Amino acid sequence: MTSTLFIAGDSTAAIKGASEKPMTGWGEYLQGYFRSSFTVDNRAVNGRSTKSFLTERRLTAIEKEFQAGDYLFIQFGHNDGKLEDPLRYAAPNPEYRENLVRFIESARRNGGTPVLLTSVSRRRFLEGGIPDPLAVGEYPEVMRQVADDTGTALLDIFAASQQLYRALGVDGTRHLFMHLPKQAHPNYPDDISDDTHFSDVGARHIASLVAQAIHQSHALPELKRHLKGTAESAFPGKGA
């Protein structure tokens, strides 16, 4: 039986067009960790929050193709916190929490498995080279609570990415993100210093963290069987 893994998320996971490269979403590399009989369908979209994703009926579009046995990966938070934008802002409590439950219930109602992924951390450090635990506000913690309350599988990518950033340090993490000097790339003639969106290298690292989290999860034994490898060595980039 073939299954599909749908990604519902924002720009950190979304497929980037030619005009946006070398910016890359981690979802672009997740398929490489699965066997060819398993499909990753990346529906993440730049700039979306749980609120705007639902309002634009993007979850409804997924539901039309979602089948029993499929997986729904849910990763939001970066844009839910945009207080200045009423079309996207979803307060951590109760709106963000309630929206996550809508995603979870959709997958279960259609015979599939919802999986919550805490937001990938922004590149933000405190004194002493410590990654800022509030780099995406309260949203990762609220998602952890929702996972506990609803019995939903959780991949804590916020924690995993912060561990990676701590290991690499302030300077060592720059190449993971969109930091380019002026005229370095035709898509970005002006210099860019973006600590939210990933370079190609950064996206590969985060996809590796997601694959590692699946491999280490006790709540996703069936999904784990679709991975190409079962040993830790199957996931390049760990701690690199």
Coordinates of C-alpha atoms in Angstrom, one line a residue:
M1 CA 0.0 0.0 0.0
T2 CA 1.4 3.4 -1.0
S3 CA 0.9 6.4 1.3
T4 CA 1.4 10.1 1.0
L5 CA 2.8 12.6 3.5
F6 CA 1.3 16.0 3.1
I7 CA 3.2 19.0 4.6
A8 CA 1.0 21.9 5.7
G9 CA 3.2 24.8 6.7
D10 CA 4.9 28.1 5.9
S11 CA 7.9 29.4 4.0
T12 CA 10.5 27.6 6.1
A13 CA 9.2 24.3 4.6
A14 CA 7.7 25.5 1.2
I15 CA 9.1 24.8 -2.3
K16 CA 10.9 27.9 -3.6
G17 CA 10.7 29.0 -7.2
A18 CA 13.6 29.9 -9.4
S19 CA 13.3 33.6 -8.6
E20 CA 13.7 32.9 -4.9
K21 CA 16.8 30.6 -5.0
P22 CA 19.1 29.9 -3.3
M23 CA 16.4 30.3 -0.6
T24 CA 15.2 26.7 0.0
G25 CA 12.5 25.1 2.2
W26 CA 13.3 22.0 4.2
G27 CA 10.3 20.3 2.7
E28 CA 12.1 20.2 -0.6
Y29 CA 14.6 17.6 0.7
L30 CA 12.3 15.4 2.8
Q31 CA 11.4 13.0 -0.1
G32 CA 15.1 11.9 -0.3
Y33 CA 14.8 10.2 3.1
F34 CA 11.9 8.0 2.0
R35 CA 11.6 5.0 -0.2
S36 CA 10.3 5.6 -3.7
S37 CA 7.0 4.0 -2.9
F38 CA 6.2 6.7 -0.4
T39 CA 5.3 10.2 -1.6
V40 CA 5.9 13.6 0.1
D41 CA 3.4 16.2 -1.1
N42 CA 4.6 19.6 0.0
R43 CA 1.7 22.0 0.4
A44 CA 3.5 24.5 2.6
V45 CA 3.2 28.1 1.3
N46 CA 5.2 31.2 1.9
G47 CA 3.8 33.6 4.4
R48 CA 1.0 31.4 5.7
S49 CA -0.1 31.0 9.3
T50 CA -2.6 28.4 10.7
K51 CA -5.3 31.1 10.3
S52 CA -4.6 32.1 6.7
F53 CA -3.9 28.5 5.6
L54 CA -7.4 27.6 6.8
T55 CA -9.1 30.8 5.6
E56 CA -7.7 30.2 2.1
R57 CA -9.1 26.6 2.2
R58 CA -5.7 25.1 1.7
L59 CA -6.5 22.4 4.2
T60 CA -9.8 21.7 2.3
A61 CA -7.7 21.2 -0.8
I62 CA -5.5 18.6 1.0
E63 CA -8.6 16.9 2.3
K64 CA -9.9 16.3 -1.3
E65 CA -6.8 14.1 -1.9
F66 CA -6.1 12.8 1.5
Q67 CA -6.7 9.1 1.9
A68 CA -6.8 6.6 4.8
G69 CA -3.2 5.8 5.8
D70 CA -1.8 9.2 4.8
Y71 CA 0.1 11.6 7.0
L72 CA -0.4 15.3 7.7
F73 CA 2.7 17.1 8.9
I74 CA 1.7 20.4 10.5
Q75 CA 4.3 23.1 11.1
F76 CA 3.3 26.7 11.7
G77 CA 4.1 29.5 14.1
H78 CA 6.4 32.0 12.4
N79 CA 3.5 33.9 10.8
D80 CA 0.9 33.2 13.5
G81 CA 2.9 35.7 15.6
K82 CA 2.5 38.6 13.2
L83 CA 0.4 40.8 15.4
E84 CA 0.4 43.6 12.9
D85 CA -1.4 41.5 10.3
P86 CA -5.0 40.5 11.2
L87 CA -5.3 38.1 8.3
R88 CA -2.5 36.0 9.7
Y89 CA -2.2 36.7 13.4
A90 CA -3.4 33.9 15.6
A91 CA -2.8 34.4 19.3
P92 CA -1.1 31.4 21.0
N93 CA -4.1 30.9 23.1
P94 CA -6.8 30.1 22.1
E95 CA -6.7 30.7 18.4
Y96 CA -3.4 29.0 17.4
R97 CA -4.3 26.1 19.7
E98 CA -7.8 25.7 18.2
N99 CA -6.5 25.9 14.7
L100 CA -4.0 23.1 15.3
V101 CA -6.8 21.0 16.6
R102 CA -8.7 21.6 13.3
F103 CA -5.7 20.2 11.4
I104 CA -5.4 17.2 13.7
E105 CA -9.1 16.4 13.5
S106 CA -9.1 16.7 9.7
A107 CA -6.4 14.1 9.4
R108 CA -8.0 11.7 11.8
R109 CA -11.5 12.2 10.3
N110 CA -10.1 11.1 7.0
G111 CA -8.4 8.0 8.4
G112 CA -4.9 9.4 8.5
T113 CA -2.2 10.4 11.0
P114 CA -1.6 14.0 12.1
V115 CA 2.0 14.9 13.1
L116 CA 2.8 18.2 14.8
L117 CA 6.2 19.8 14.1
T118 CA 7.3 22.6 16.3
S119 CA 8.5 25.7 14.4
V120 CA 12.0 25.6 13.1
S121 CA 13.9 28.1 15.3
R122 CA 15.0 31.5 13.9
R123 CA 18.7 32.2 14.1
R124 CA 18.6 34.3 17.3
F125 CA 21.1 34.2 20.0
L126 CA 21.3 35.5 23.6
E127 CA 24.6 36.4 25.3
G128 CA 27.1 33.6 25.5
G129 CA 26.0 32.0 22.2
I130 CA 22.8 30.5 23.7
P131 CA 19.9 30.2 21.1
D132 CA 17.0 32.3 22.2
P133 CA 14.3 30.0 23.6
L134 CA 11.6 32.5 22.5
A135 CA 12.9 32.8 18.9
V136 CA 9.4 31.9 17.7
G137 CA 7.6 33.2 20.8
E138 CA 5.2 30.9 22.7
Y139 CA 4.2 28.9 19.6
P140 CA 6.5 25.9 20.1
E141 CA 5.4 25.4 23.7
V142 CA 1.7 25.7 22.8
M143 CA 2.1 23.1 20.1
R144 CA 3.8 20.7 22.6
Q145 CA 0.8 21.2 24.9
V146 CA -1.6 20.5 22.1
A147 CA 0.3 17.3 21.3
D148 CA -0.1 16.2 24.9
D149 CA -3.7 17.2 25.2
T150 CA -4.7 15.4 21.9
G151 CA -2.4 12.5 22.0
T152 CA -0.8 13.6 18.7
A153 CA 2.7 12.6 17.6
L154 CA 5.2 15.4 18.0
L155 CA 8.5 16.1 16.3
D156 CA 10.2 18.8 18.3
I157 CA 12.1 20.5 15.4
F158 CA 12.4 23.7 17.4
A159 CA 14.4 22.0 20.1
A160 CA 16.4 20.0 17.5
S161 CA 17.3 23.1 15.4
Q162 CA 18.3 25.0 18.5
Q163 CA 20.6 22.2 19.5
L164 CA 22.2 22.4 16.0
Y165 CA 22.6 26.2 16.3
R166 CA 24.2 25.9 19.7
A167 CA 26.7 23.4 18.3
L168 CA 27.6 25.5 15.3
G169 CA 27.6 28.9 17.2
V170 CA 26.7 32.4 16.1
D171 CA 29.1 32.6 13.2
G172 CA 28.8 28.9 12.2
T173 CA 25.1 29.2 11.6
R174 CA 25.2 32.0 9.1
H175 CA 25.6 29.8 6.1
L176 CA 22.4 27.9 7.0
F177 CA 20.4 31.1 6.4
M178 CA 20.0 33.6 3.7
H179 CA 23.0 35.8 4.3
L180 CA 24.4 37.1 1.0
P181 CA 26.5 40.2 0.3
K182 CA 25.5 42.7 -2.4
Q183 CA 25.7 41.3 -6.0
A184 CA 26.4 37.8 -4.8
H185 CA 23.3 36.4 -6.5
P186 CA 21.2 37.8 -9.4
N187 CA 18.0 37.2 -7.4
Y188 CA 19.3 39.3 -4.5
P189 CA 21.3 42.3 -6.0
D190 CA 21.2 44.0 -2.7
D191 CA 22.7 42.3 0.3
I192 CA 20.4 40.1 2.4
S193 CA 20.6 39.1 6.1
D194 CA 17.6 36.8 6.8
D195 CA 17.7 34.7 10.0
T196 CA 14.4 32.9 9.3
H197 CA 14.7 31.5 5.8
F198 CA 17.2 28.8 4.8
S199 CA 19.9 28.5 2.3
D200 CA 20.1 25.3 0.3
V201 CA 22.6 24.0 2.9
G202 CA 20.4 25.0 5.8
A203 CA 17.3 23.3 4.3
R204 CA 19.2 20.1 3.9
H205 CA 20.2 20.2 7.6
I206 CA 16.7 20.8 8.7
A207 CA 15.3 18.0 6.5
S208 CA 17.9 15.8 8.1
L209 CA 16.7 16.8 11.6
V210 CA 13.1 16.0 10.6
A211 CA 14.1 12.6 9.3
Q212 CA 16.1 11.9 12.5
A213 CA 13.1 12.9 14.6
I214 CA 10.9 10.4 12.6
H215 CA 13.5 7.7 13.1
Q216 CA 13.6 8.4 16.9
S217 CA 9.9 8.7 17.4
H218 CA 8.1 5.9 19.2
A219 CA 4.7 7.2 18.1
L220 CA 5.3 6.7 14.3
P221 CA 6.4 3.1 13.8
E222 CA 4.6 2.7 10.4
L223 CA 6.0 6.0 9.0
K224 CA 9.5 4.9 10.2
R225 CA 9.3 1.8 8.0
H226 CA 9.1 4.0 4.9
L227 CA 12.5 5.6 5.6
K228 CA 15.3 4.4 3.4
G229 CA 17.6 3.6 6.4
T230 CA 17.2 2.7 10.0
A231 CA 20.6 3.5 11.4
E232 CA 21.7 6.9 12.6
S233 CA 24.3 6.9 9.8
A234 CA 21.5 7.1 7.3
F235 CA 20.9 10.7 8.2
P236 CA 23.8 12.9 7.0
G237 CA 24.4 16.2 8.6
K238 CA 23.6 15.3 12.2
G239 CA 25.4 17.7 14.4
A240 CA 27.4 19.0 11.4

